[in-house]
CSV table of C-alpha atoms in Angstrom, one decimal:
chain,number,residue,atom,x,y,z
A,1,MET,CA,-77.2,40.4,44.3
A,2,ARG,CA,-75.8,37.3,42.5
A,3,LYS,CA,-72.4,38.8,43.2
A,4,PHE,CA,-73.2,39.2,46.5
A,5,LYS,CA,-74.2,36.2,46.8
A,6,LYS,CA,-71.3,34.2,45.0
A,7,LEU,CA,-68.5,36.4,47.2
A,8,VAL,CA,-70.4,35.2,50.2
A,9,GLY,CA,-69.8,31.6,48.9
A,10,TYR,CA,-66.2,32.2,48.8
A,11,ILE,CA,-65.6,33.2,51.8
A,12,LEU,CA,-67.8,30.7,53.2
A,13,GLY,CA,-65.6,28.3,51.0
A,14,PHE,CA,-62.1,29.4,52.5
A,15,ILE,CA,-63.9,29.6,56.0
A,16,SER,CA,-64.9,25.4,55.5
A,17,SER,CA,-61.4,24.7,54.1
A,18,VAL,CA,-59.6,26.2,57.1
A,19,LEU,CA,-61.8,24.7,59.5
A,20,LEU,CA,-61.2,21.2,57.8
A,21,THR,CA,-58.0,21.6,57.8
A,22,ILE,CA,-58.5,22.2,61.8
A,23,LEU,CA,-61.3,19.4,61.8
A,24,VAL,CA,-58.4,17.0,60.1
A,25,LEU,CA,-55.6,17.9,62.9
A,26,LEU,CA,-58.4,17.1,65.6
A,27,PHE,CA,-59.2,14.0,64.2
A,28,VAL,CA,-55.7,13.4,64.2
A,29,PHE,CA,-55.2,14.3,67.9
A,30,LYS,CA,-58.1,12.3,68.7
A,31,ILE,CA,-57.2,9.1,67.3
A,32,THR,CA,-53.2,9.5,68.6
A,33,ILE,CA,-52.4,11.4,71.7
A,34,PHE,CA,-56.1,11.4,72.8
A,35,ASN,CA,-56.4,7.8,72.7
A,36,GLN,CA,-55.3,5.9,75.8
A,37,ASN,CA,-54.8,2.6,74.0
A,38,TYR,CA,-52.6,4.2,71.2
A,39,VAL,CA,-50.5,6.2,73.8
A,40,LEU,CA,-49.9,2.4,75.7
A,41,GLN,CA,-49.0,0.8,72.3
A,42,LYS,CA,-46.7,2.9,71.8
A,43,LEU,CA,-45.2,2.5,75.2
A,44,GLU,CA,-45.2,-1.1,74.9
A,45,ASP,CA,-43.4,-1.0,71.1
A,46,ASN,CA,-40.6,1.5,72.4
A,47,ASN,CA,-39.5,-0.5,75.4
A,48,TYR,CA,-41.0,2.4,77.7
A,49,TYR,CA,-41.5,0.3,80.8
A,50,GLU,CA,-38.3,-1.7,80.6
A,51,GLU,CA,-36.5,1.9,79.9
A,52,VAL,CA,-38.0,3.3,83.2
A,53,THR,CA,-37.2,0.4,85.3
A,54,LYS,CA,-33.4,0.6,84.3
A,55,SER,CA,-33.6,4.4,85.2
A,56,ILE,CA,-35.1,3.9,88.6
A,57,LYS,CA,-32.4,0.8,89.4
A,58,ARG,CA,-29.8,3.2,88.4
A,59,ASP,CA,-30.9,6.2,90.4
A,60,MET,CA,-31.2,4.3,93.3
A,61,GLY,CA,-28.0,2.4,93.2
A,62,ASN,CA,-26.6,6.3,92.3
A,63,SER,CA,-28.4,7.1,95.8
A,64,LEU,CA,-26.4,4.5,97.2
A,65,MET,CA,-23.3,5.9,96.6
A,66,SER,CA,-23.2,8.5,99.3
A,67,SER,CA,-25.1,6.9,102.1
A,68,GLY,CA,-22.2,4.2,102.7
A,69,LEU,CA,-24.9,1.2,102.5
A,70,ASP,CA,-24.3,-1.6,100.4
A,71,LYS,CA,-26.5,-2.8,97.3
A,72,SER,CA,-28.3,-5.3,99.1
A,73,ILE,CA,-30.4,-3.3,100.6
A,74,LEU,CA,-31.9,-2.7,97.2
A,75,ASP,CA,-32.8,-6.1,96.4
A,76,GLY,CA,-36.4,-7.0,96.2
A,77,ILE,CA,-37.5,-3.5,97.2
A,78,PHE,CA,-40.1,-3.9,94.1
A,79,LYS,CA,-41.0,-6.3,91.3
A,80,ASP,CA,-40.4,-5.1,87.8
A,81,GLY,CA,-43.8,-5.9,86.8
A,82,ASP,CA,-45.1,-3.8,89.4
A,83,ILE,CA,-43.6,-0.5,87.6
A,84,LYS,CA,-45.4,-1.4,84.7
A,85,VAL,CA,-48.9,-1.8,86.7
A,86,ASP,CA,-47.7,1.4,87.8
A,87,ILE,CA,-47.5,3.3,84.9
A,88,LYS,CA,-50.6,2.0,83.0
A,89,GLY,CA,-52.5,3.0,85.9
A,90,PHE,CA,-50.5,6.5,85.9
A,91,ILE,CA,-51.5,6.9,82.6
A,92,ALA,CA,-54.9,5.8,82.6
A,93,SER,CA,-55.8,8.3,85.4
A,94,ILE,CA,-54.7,11.2,82.7
A,95,TYR,CA,-57.2,10.2,80.2
A,96,THR,CA,-59.7,10.0,83.4
A,97,GLY,CA,-59.3,13.2,85.0
A,98,SER,CA,-58.7,11.2,88.2
A,99,LYS,CA,-55.4,11.1,90.7
A,100,TYR,CA,-53.5,8.0,90.6
A,101,LYS,CA,-51.6,7.2,94.0
A,102,VAL,CA,-48.7,5.0,93.4
A,103,ASP,CA,-48.8,3.0,96.2
A,104,THR,CA,-45.0,2.9,98.0
A,105,ASP,CA,-46.0,1.4,101.7
A,106,SER,CA,-44.5,-2.2,100.5
A,107,LEU,CA,-41.4,-0.9,98.7
A,108,LYS,CA,-40.9,1.1,101.8
A,109,LYS,CA,-41.1,-1.7,104.3
A,110,LYS,CA,-39.2,-4.0,102.4
A,111,LEU,CA,-36.4,-1.3,102.2
A,112,ASN,CA,-36.4,-0.5,106.2
A,113,SER,CA,-36.1,-3.8,106.5
A,114,ASN,CA,-33.5,-4.5,104.2
A,115,ILE,CA,-31.6,-1.7,105.8
A,116,ASP,CA,-31.9,-3.3,109.5
A,117,GLU,CA,-31.1,-6.9,108.8
A,118,TYR,CA,-27.7,-5.7,106.8
A,119,LEU,CA,-26.6,-3.2,109.6
A,120,LYS,CA,-27.5,-6.1,112.4
A,121,GLU,CA,-25.5,-8.6,110.3
A,122,LYS,CA,-22.5,-5.7,110.0
A,123,GLY,CA,-23.1,-5.1,113.9
A,124,LEU,CA,-23.3,-1.9,113.0
A,125,GLU,CA,-25.8,0.7,114.9
A,126,ALA,CA,-27.8,3.3,112.9
A,127,THR,CA,-27.3,6.2,115.3
A,128,ASP,CA,-28.7,9.0,112.9
A,129,LYS,CA,-32.0,7.4,112.6
A,130,LYS,CA,-33.7,10.5,110.9
A,131,SER,CA,-31.5,10.8,108.1
A,132,LEU,CA,-31.7,7.0,107.5
A,133,GLU,CA,-35.8,8.0,107.4
A,134,THR,CA,-34.8,10.7,104.8
A,135,TYR,CA,-32.3,8.6,102.8
A,136,VAL,CA,-35.8,6.1,102.9
A,137,ASP,CA,-38.1,8.8,101.7
A,138,GLY,CA,-35.5,9.5,98.4
A,139,VAL,CA,-35.4,6.4,97.5
A,140,VAL,CA,-39.2,6.3,97.6
A,141,LYS,CA,-39.3,9.4,95.9
A,142,ILE,CA,-36.7,8.0,93.1
A,143,TYR,CA,-39.5,5.3,92.5
A,144,LYS,CA,-42.6,7.6,92.5
A,145,ASP,CA,-40.8,10.2,90.0
A,146,GLY,CA,-39.8,7.4,87.6
A,147,ILE,CA,-43.6,6.8,87.4
A,148,ASN,CA,-45.3,10.0,87.6
A,149,ILE,CA,-42.2,11.9,85.1
A,150,TYR,CA,-41.1,13.6,87.8
A,151,GLY,CA,-44.4,15.3,88.6
A,152,TYR,CA,-43.8,17.4,85.7
A,153,LEU,CA,-47.1,16.0,84.1
A,154,ASP,CA,-49.0,16.5,87.2
A,155,GLY,CA,-50.5,19.8,85.6
A,156,VAL,CA,-51.5,18.2,82.3
A,157,ILE,CA,-53.7,15.3,84.5
A,158,SER,CA,-56.1,18.2,85.7
A,159,SER,CA,-57.0,19.5,82.2
A,160,PHE,CA,-56.3,16.3,79.6
A,161,ALA,CA,-59.6,14.6,80.3
A,162,LYS,CA,-61.7,18.4,79.8
A,163,ILE,CA,-59.2,19.6,76.6
A,164,SER,CA,-60.3,15.8,75.1
A,165,THR,CA,-64.0,16.2,76.3
A,166,TYR,CA,-64.1,20.1,74.6
A,167,THR,CA,-62.0,19.0,71.5
A,168,ASP,CA,-65.1,16.0,70.9
A,169,MET,CA,-67.4,18.9,71.1
A,170,PHE,CA,-65.2,21.3,69.4
A,171,ILE,CA,-64.9,18.6,66.3
A,172,GLY,CA,-69.2,17.8,66.5
A,173,PHE,CA,-69.7,21.9,65.9
A,174,ILE,CA,-67.2,22.1,63.0
A,175,ILE,CA,-68.7,19.2,61.3
A,176,VAL,CA,-72.5,21.2,61.5
A,177,PHE,CA,-70.6,24.2,60.1
A,178,ILE,CA,-69.0,22.7,57.4
A,179,ILE,CA,-71.7,20.6,56.0
A,180,VAL,CA,-74.0,24.0,56.3
A,181,CYS,CA,-71.5,26.1,54.9
A,182,LEU,CA,-71.0,23.7,51.7
A,183,VAL,CA,-74.9,23.4,51.8
A,184,VAL,CA,-74.9,27.2,51.1
A,185,ILE,CA,-72.2,27.0,49.0
A,186,ARG,CA,-73.8,24.6,46.9
A,187,LYS,CA,-77.0,26.9,46.4
A,188,TRP,CA,-74.8,30.3,45.9
A,189,VAL,CA,-71.6,28.9,44.0
A,190,HIS,CA,-71.8,25.8,42.1
A,191,LYS,CA,-73.2,22.7,43.3
A,192,ARG,CA,-69.7,21.1,42.8
A,193,TYR,CA,-67.3,23.5,45.1
A,194,SER,CA,-66.4,20.9,47.7
A,195,GLY,CA,-63.8,20.0,45.6
A,196,VAL,CA,-62.3,23.2,45.9
A,197,VAL,CA,-62.5,23.0,49.9
A,198,CYS,CA,-61.2,19.7,49.8
A,199,LEU,CA,-58.2,20.7,47.5
A,200,SER,CA,-57.6,24.0,49.9
A,201,SER,CA,-57.6,22.1,52.7
A,202,SER,CA,-55.3,19.1,51.8
A,203,LEU,CA,-52.8,21.9,50.8
A,204,MET,CA,-53.0,24.1,53.9
A,205,LEU,CA,-52.6,20.9,56.1
A,206,LEU,CA,-49.6,20.1,54.0
A,207,TYR,CA,-48.2,23.6,54.3
A,208,PHE,CA,-49.0,23.9,58.3
A,209,ARG,CA,-47.4,20.4,58.6
A,210,TRP,CA,-44.4,21.3,56.7
A,211,PHE,CA,-44.2,25.1,59.0
A,212,ILE,CA,-44.3,23.2,62.5
A,213,TYR,CA,-42.4,20.3,61.4
A,214,ASP,CA,-39.6,22.4,60.0
A,215,GLY,CA,-39.2,24.5,62.8
A,216,ILE,CA,-38.5,21.7,65.7
A,217,ASP,CA,-35.6,19.1,65.4
A,218,PHE,CA,-38.0,16.1,66.7
A,219,LYS,CA,-35.5,13.3,65.7
A,220,ASN,CA,-33.5,15.1,68.4
A,221,ILE,CA,-35.9,16.3,71.1
A,222,ILE,CA,-35.1,15.4,74.6
A,223,ILE,CA,-37.8,16.1,77.3
A,224,ILE,CA,-37.4,15.0,81.2
A,225,SER,CA,-35.9,11.6,80.4
A,226,ASP,CA,-34.3,9.7,77.3
A,227,SER,CA,-37.1,7.0,77.8
A,228,PHE,CA,-40.1,9.6,77.5
A,229,SER,CA,-38.7,11.6,74.7
A,230,LYS,CA,-38.5,8.5,72.3
A,231,VAL,CA,-42.2,8.0,73.2
A,232,ILE,CA,-42.7,11.8,72.5
A,233,ARG,CA,-40.2,11.7,69.4
A,234,LYS,CA,-42.4,8.5,67.9
A,235,VAL,CA,-46.0,10.1,68.5
A,236,LEU,CA,-45.0,13.3,67.1
A,237,ILE,CA,-43.3,12.0,63.9
A,238,ASP,CA,-46.8,9.3,64.0
A,239,VAL,CA,-49.1,12.4,64.3
A,240,GLY,CA,-46.9,14.3,61.6
A,241,ASP,CA,-47.3,11.0,59.1
A,242,LYS,CA,-50.8,10.7,59.8
A,243,VAL,CA,-51.3,14.3,58.5
A,244,ILE,CA,-49.6,13.6,55.3
A,245,ILE,CA,-51.8,10.5,54.5
A,246,VAL,CA,-55.0,12.2,55.4
A,247,SER,CA,-54.0,15.4,53.0
A,248,MET,CA,-53.4,12.8,50.1
A,249,VAL,CA,-56.7,11.6,51.2
A,250,LEU,CA,-58.5,15.2,50.7
A,251,LEU,CA,-56.2,15.9,47.6
A,252,ILE,CA,-57.1,12.7,45.9
A,253,ILE,CA,-60.9,13.6,46.9
A,254,SER,CA,-60.5,16.9,45.3
A,255,ILE,CA,-59.4,15.7,42.3
A,256,VAL,CA,-62.0,13.0,41.5
A,257,LEU,CA,-65.1,15.8,42.4
A,258,ASN,CA,-63.0,18.1,40.4
A,259,LEU,CA,-62.7,15.8,37.6
A,260,ASN,CA,-65.8,14.6,37.8
A,261,ASN,CA,-67.4,18.0,37.6
A,262,SER,CA,-65.5,20.5,35.3
A,263,LEU,CA,-63.2,18.3,33.3
A,264,PHE,CA,-65.7,16.1,31.2
A,265,LYS,CA,-68.8,16.9,30.4
A,266,ILE,CA,-70.5,14.0,28.5
A,267,LYS,CA,-73.2,14.8,26.0
A,268,ARG,CA,-75.7,12.9,24.6
A,269,ILE,CA,-76.4,12.8,21.0
A,270,ARG,CA,-79.2,11.2,20.1
A,271,LYS,CA,-79.1,9.8,16.7
A,272,SER,CA,-81.9,10.2,14.5
A,273,LEU,CA,-83.3,7.4,12.8
B,1,MET,CA,-77.3,6.8,21.2
B,2,HIS,CA,-73.7,7.9,21.0
B,3,LYS,CA,-71.8,10.0,24.2
B,4,LYS,CA,-69.3,12.6,23.0
B,5,TYR,CA,-66.7,13.9,25.6
B,6,LYS,CA,-66.4,17.6,26.1
B,7,PHE,CA,-63.3,19.1,27.7
B,8,LYS,CA,-64.3,21.7,30.1
B,9,GLY,CA,-60.7,22.7,31.4
B,10,LYS,CA,-61.6,26.5,32.2
B,11,ALA,CA,-63.7,25.1,35.2
B,12,PHE,CA,-61.0,22.9,35.8
B,13,VAL,CA,-58.4,25.5,36.1
B,14,THR,CA,-60.4,27.8,37.9
B,15,TYR,CA,-60.7,25.5,40.8
B,16,VAL,CA,-57.8,24.9,41.4
B,17,ALA,CA,-56.9,28.7,41.3
B,18,LEU,CA,-59.5,29.4,43.6
B,19,SER,CA,-57.8,26.6,45.8
B,20,PHE,CA,-54.5,27.9,45.6
B,21,LEU,CA,-55.8,31.5,46.3
B,22,PHE,CA,-57.6,30.0,49.5
B,23,VAL,CA,-53.9,28.4,50.4
B,24,CYS,CA,-52.5,31.9,50.1
B,25,VAL,CA,-54.5,33.8,52.4
B,26,PHE,CA,-54.1,31.3,55.1
B,27,ILE,CA,-50.3,30.9,54.5
B,28,VAL,CA,-50.3,35.1,54.8
B,29,ILE,CA,-52.7,34.5,57.9
B,30,ILE,CA,-50.3,31.6,59.1
B,31,TYR,CA,-46.7,34.1,58.5
B,32,PHE,CA,-48.4,37.5,59.7
B,33,GLY,CA,-50.8,36.4,62.5
B,34,LEU,CA,-49.2,33.2,63.8
B,35,ASN,CA,-45.3,33.2,63.1
B,36,HIS,CA,-44.1,35.3,66.2
B,37,THR,CA,-46.1,32.9,68.6
B,38,ILE,CA,-45.0,29.7,66.9
B,39,ARG,CA,-41.7,30.7,66.7
B,40,LYS,CA,-41.3,31.7,70.0
B,41,TYR,CA,-42.5,28.2,70.9
B,42,THR,CA,-40.2,26.4,68.8
B,43,ASN,CA,-37.4,28.4,69.9
B,44,ILE,CA,-38.2,27.5,73.6
B,45,ILE,CA,-38.3,23.9,72.4
B,46,ASN,CA,-35.1,23.4,70.7
B,47,THR,CA,-33.1,25.7,73.0
B,48,VAL,CA,-34.3,23.6,75.9
B,49,ALA,CA,-35.1,20.3,75.2
B,50,ILE,CA,-33.0,19.3,72.2
B,51,LYS,CA,-30.1,17.2,72.3
B,52,GLU,CA,-27.2,17.4,70.3
B,53,SER,CA,-27.0,15.3,67.3
B,54,LYS,CA,-24.2,13.1,65.6
B,55,ASN,CA,-24.0,16.6,63.2
B,56,ASP,CA,-23.0,18.8,66.2
B,57,ARG,CA,-24.6,21.9,66.5
B,58,LYS,CA,-21.2,24.1,66.2
B,59,VAL,CA,-20.6,26.2,69.3
B,60,LYS,CA,-18.8,29.7,68.7
B,61,PHE,CA,-17.1,32.4,71.1
B,62,ASP,CA,-16.9,35.6,69.3
B,63,ASN,CA,-13.2,36.8,71.0
B,64,ALA,CA,-13.8,40.8,70.5
B,65,GLN,CA,-16.7,40.5,72.2
B,66,LYS,CA,-16.2,37.9,74.8
B,67,LYS,CA,-19.1,36.4,74.0
B,68,MET,CA,-21.0,32.9,73.1
B,69,THR,CA,-22.8,33.4,69.7
B,70,SER,CA,-23.6,29.9,69.4
B,71,ILE,CA,-23.9,27.8,72.5
B,72,PRO,CA,-24.1,24.2,73.0
B,73,SER,CA,-27.8,22.5,73.0
B,74,TYR,CA,-29.1,21.6,76.2
B,75,GLY,CA,-27.8,18.3,77.8
B,76,SER,CA,-25.4,18.0,75.5
B,77,LYS,CA,-21.3,17.6,76.2
B,78,TYR,CA,-18.9,20.5,75.5
B,79,GLY,CA,-15.9,19.6,77.4
B,80,THR,CA,-14.1,18.4,79.9
B,81,ILE,CA,-13.4,19.1,83.8
B,82,LYS,CA,-9.6,18.9,85.2
B,83,ILE,CA,-8.3,19.0,88.5
B,84,ASP,CA,-4.9,17.3,88.6
B,85,LYS,CA,-4.9,17.5,92.3
B,86,ILE,CA,-7.7,15.0,92.8
B,87,ASN,CA,-7.0,13.3,89.4
B,88,LEU,CA,-10.4,14.6,88.0
B,89,ASP,CA,-11.0,14.5,84.6
B,90,LEU,CA,-15.0,14.5,83.9
B,91,PRO,CA,-17.4,15.5,81.1
B,92,LEU,CA,-19.0,18.7,81.4
B,93,TYR,CA,-22.6,19.2,79.8
B,94,TYR,CA,-24.7,22.1,79.2
B,95,GLY,CA,-27.8,21.9,81.9
B,96,ASP,CA,-27.8,20.3,85.3
B,97,ASN,CA,-30.8,18.6,85.3
B,98,GLU,CA,-31.0,15.1,87.0
B,99,GLU,CA,-30.5,12.9,83.9
B,100,ILE,CA,-27.5,15.2,82.9
B,101,LEU,CA,-25.7,14.8,86.7
B,102,SER,CA,-25.6,10.9,86.5
B,103,TYR,CA,-23.7,11.7,83.5
B,104,GLY,CA,-21.2,14.2,84.9
B,105,ILE,CA,-21.0,17.7,85.9
B,106,GLY,CA,-23.7,20.1,84.8
B,107,HIS,CA,-23.5,23.6,83.6
B,108,TYR,CA,-26.1,25.6,85.5
B,109,ALA,CA,-27.9,27.0,82.6
B,110,GLY,CA,-28.7,30.3,83.9
B,111,SER,CA,-25.0,31.4,84.5
B,112,TYR,CA,-22.1,32.7,82.2
B,113,PHE,CA,-19.7,30.4,80.1
B,114,PRO,CA,-16.2,30.5,80.8
B,115,GLY,CA,-14.3,33.3,78.3
B,116,GLU,CA,-17.9,35.2,78.9
B,117,GLY,CA,-16.6,36.8,81.6
B,118,GLY,CA,-18.8,36.3,84.4
B,119,SER,CA,-20.4,34.0,86.9
B,120,VAL,CA,-19.7,30.3,85.8
B,121,ILE,CA,-21.1,27.8,88.2
B,122,LEU,CA,-20.8,23.4,87.8
B,123,ALA,CA,-22.8,21.1,89.5
B,124,GLY,CA,-21.5,17.4,90.4
B,125,HIS,CA,-22.8,14.9,92.9
B,126,ASN,CA,-20.5,13.6,95.9
B,127,ASP,CA,-20.0,10.6,94.8
B,128,PRO,CA,-16.9,8.6,93.9
B,129,GLY,CA,-16.1,9.2,90.0
B,130,TYR,CA,-17.9,12.4,90.3
B,131,PHE,CA,-17.4,15.4,92.8
B,132,GLU,CA,-16.5,13.3,96.1
B,133,LYS,CA,-12.6,14.4,96.1
B,134,ILE,CA,-13.4,18.2,96.0
B,135,LEU,CA,-13.8,18.5,99.1
B,136,GLU,CA,-9.9,17.8,99.6
B,137,LEU,CA,-9.1,21.2,97.1
B,138,GLY,CA,-7.4,24.2,98.9
B,139,ASN,CA,-6.4,27.9,98.2
B,140,ASN,CA,-4.0,27.9,94.9
B,141,ASP,CA,-5.1,24.7,93.5
B,142,LYS,CA,-5.9,24.6,89.7
B,143,ILE,CA,-8.8,23.8,87.5
B,144,VAL,CA,-8.9,23.2,83.9
B,145,LEU,CA,-12.2,23.5,81.4
B,146,ASP,CA,-11.2,22.1,78.4
B,147,LEU,CA,-13.7,23.4,76.2
B,148,ASN,CA,-14.7,22.7,72.4
B,149,TYR,CA,-14.0,26.6,71.9
B,150,GLY,CA,-11.1,27.2,74.0
B,151,LYS,CA,-9.0,26.3,77.2
B,152,PHE,CA,-9.6,27.8,80.4
B,153,ASP,CA,-7.5,27.6,83.3
B,154,TYR,CA,-8.6,28.7,86.7
B,155,GLN,CA,-6.9,29.2,90.9
B,156,ILE,CA,-9.0,28.4,93.4
B,157,TYR,CA,-8.9,31.1,96.4
B,158,GLU,CA,-11.8,30.4,98.7
B,159,THR,CA,-13.8,26.7,99.4
B,160,ARG,CA,-17.0,27.0,102.0
B,161,ILE,CA,-19.8,25.3,103.3
B,162,VAL,CA,-23.1,26.9,103.2
B,163,SER,CA,-26.8,26.2,103.5
B,164,GLU,CA,-28.8,24.7,100.4
B,165,ASN,CA,-30.8,27.5,100.3
B,166,ASP,CA,-28.6,30.1,100.9
B,167,LEU,CA,-28.3,31.4,97.2
B,168,SER,CA,-26.0,34.5,98.1
B,169,ALA,CA,-23.1,31.8,97.6
B,170,PHE,CA,-23.8,31.5,93.7
B,171,PRO,CA,-24.1,34.9,92.7
B,172,ILE,CA,-25.1,35.7,89.0
B,173,GLN,CA,-22.6,38.7,88.1
B,174,ASP,CA,-20.5,39.5,85.0
B,175,ASN,CA,-18.1,42.1,86.8
B,176,GLU,CA,-15.2,39.4,86.4
B,177,GLU,CA,-15.4,35.6,85.7
B,178,ARG,CA,-15.5,33.2,88.7
B,179,LEU,CA,-16.0,29.8,88.1
B,180,ILE,CA,-17.8,27.9,91.3
B,181,LEU,CA,-18.5,24.4,92.0
B,182,TYR,CA,-20.8,23.0,94.5
B,183,THR,CA,-21.7,19.4,95.5
B,184,CYS,CA,-23.9,18.2,98.4
B,185,TYR,CA,-22.3,18.2,102.0
B,186,PRO,CA,-21.4,16.1,104.1
B,187,LEU,CA,-21.0,13.1,102.7
B,188,GLY,CA,-22.9,9.7,104.4
B,189,VAL,CA,-26.4,8.9,104.8
B,190,GLY,CA,-29.4,10.6,104.1
B,191,HIS,CA,-30.6,14.0,102.7
B,192,LYS,CA,-27.9,17.1,102.6
B,193,THR,CA,-28.8,20.2,104.0
B,194,GLU,CA,-25.6,22.1,102.9
B,195,ARG,CA,-23.5,22.3,100.3
B,196,PHE,CA,-19.6,22.4,99.4
B,197,VAL,CA,-18.7,25.4,97.3
B,198,VAL,CA,-15.4,25.9,95.3
B,199,TYR,CA,-14.5,29.7,94.3
B,200,ALA,CA,-11.9,30.1,91.7
B,201,HIS,CA,-10.9,33.3,89.8
B,202,ARG,CA,-9.5,32.7,86.1
B,203,VAL,CA,-5.9,33.2,85.6
B,204,GLY,CA,-3.9,33.8,82.4
B,205,GLU,CA,-5.2,34.1,78.9
B,206,THR,CA,-5.5,31.3,77.5
B,207,ASP,CA,-7.1,30.3,73.7
B,208,ALA,CA,-10.6,31.0,73.3
C-alpha cells in the first residue's frame, strides 16, 4: 500500500511539473500577448504607428502612378494622428471581441473634393466616373488595410477575447489542481517534494523554449508587413526571455527547497550539565 | 546547546535524479507525441514568413534532375529580369504579395522556378519603373532572367489581353518551360479588370 501511494505520488509529481510548466507559459502569455497595455507599449516602442503611416502614404502614392492624377490630390485627406487613433481602436476591439469600424467618410469626401478641384484647375473632365469612384474606393481600402493589417486578423478578432477568458479559467483550474497534487504528494511521498516539482518544471520550460525557438528564425521572421513583423519579433523574443527568467526563478526556488530539506539537517545536541 | 549539521546528500541526489527523470519523460512525450506537429508548423512559418537574412540561404539547383533542392526564402530577392528592348532591369523576388510588388517583380510561389521545365509566372505593377512598358513587347523579343543559380534566356511567342478572372491564361504545367509575365491592363485611372500577359519559351541551354 505504501509503495502504491508513493508510485501515485510520483505520477502526481510528474503531472504537477507538467501543469506548472503550462501554468508558467499561460501566465507569460497573459502578461504579454493577452495584455492590451503591453501590446500598445510594444507598438509605441517600435514606432509602429509611424511605420504604418509611411506605408499607407507610400501605397497611396503608388496607386497614383497608374491613375494619371497628380500627387496633390492626396494632400490632407487624413491626418497622421488619425492612423494612431484608428490602430488603437482596432487593437482595443481585438481584446473586447467587438468590431471596430474605421471611419473613412471624411477621407473619401476630402479625396473626392481634391480630385474635383484638380480636374477643374486643369480644365479636365472625368468621362469615366465609375472608374474614378473605383479608384477612390481603392485609396480608402489602402487606408483600411493599413489599419486592420489587410484583414488577416479578422478571424483572430472574434476568438481572441474568448481565448483570453478561457486562459483565465484554465489558469485557475491548473492552480487548484497543482495545490491538490502537492497536498497529496506531501502526505504520500515527502513533505518537501515541491522542490522536485519546481526543478522539473524549470528544466521543462528551458527545454520547451529551446525546442520551439531553435526551429524558427525569429530574428528574420516577416509576416504580412515589415512594421507588423518588427513588433511580432520583439514580442516573441520578449516572451522567450520571460520564460527563461521564470524558469531561473523556479530553479532557485527548487534549490532553496531541496537544500533546506535534504542537504543539511540540524541536530541539536544537548550538552549535559 | 550545540548545533550539529549533518550532510544528507543521498536525499538531495535522489530529488535531482527524480527531477531529471521527469524531464526525460517530458522530452520523450514532446519528441514522439508532438514533434511532427510542431515541426510541420515551424516549417510552414519558415517557408512562408522568414525573409532572407544577411547570411543568405544558399539557393541550390540540381542540374541532373532539373530541380531546385533549396529554394529562396519567401520575400527575398534572388535575381533580376532584363528586357533590352524596353530598357527593363528589375529585381526579382520570390513571392508576389503587395509588399514584394512594391519592391520589384514578384514570382508567384505556386509556379515553377526557371530551369525546372514548367510554368514560371512573374507579376509586376503596370506603373513606370515596373511593368508599364511590357505592353510594347511583341513576338521574338528576348527576356533574360539572371538568377543567383544561373542565367535563363526566353523568347516571346505570344502576348494577350485576358480577363482578371481567366485562370486558364496562367496554366501551371511541367511539360515545357514557359515564362509568363503579367500586369494590370489597361493603364489609366481606376480598377483594372484585365491583364496584359506575355508568353515566352526558353531558348538555348544556358548555365545553371
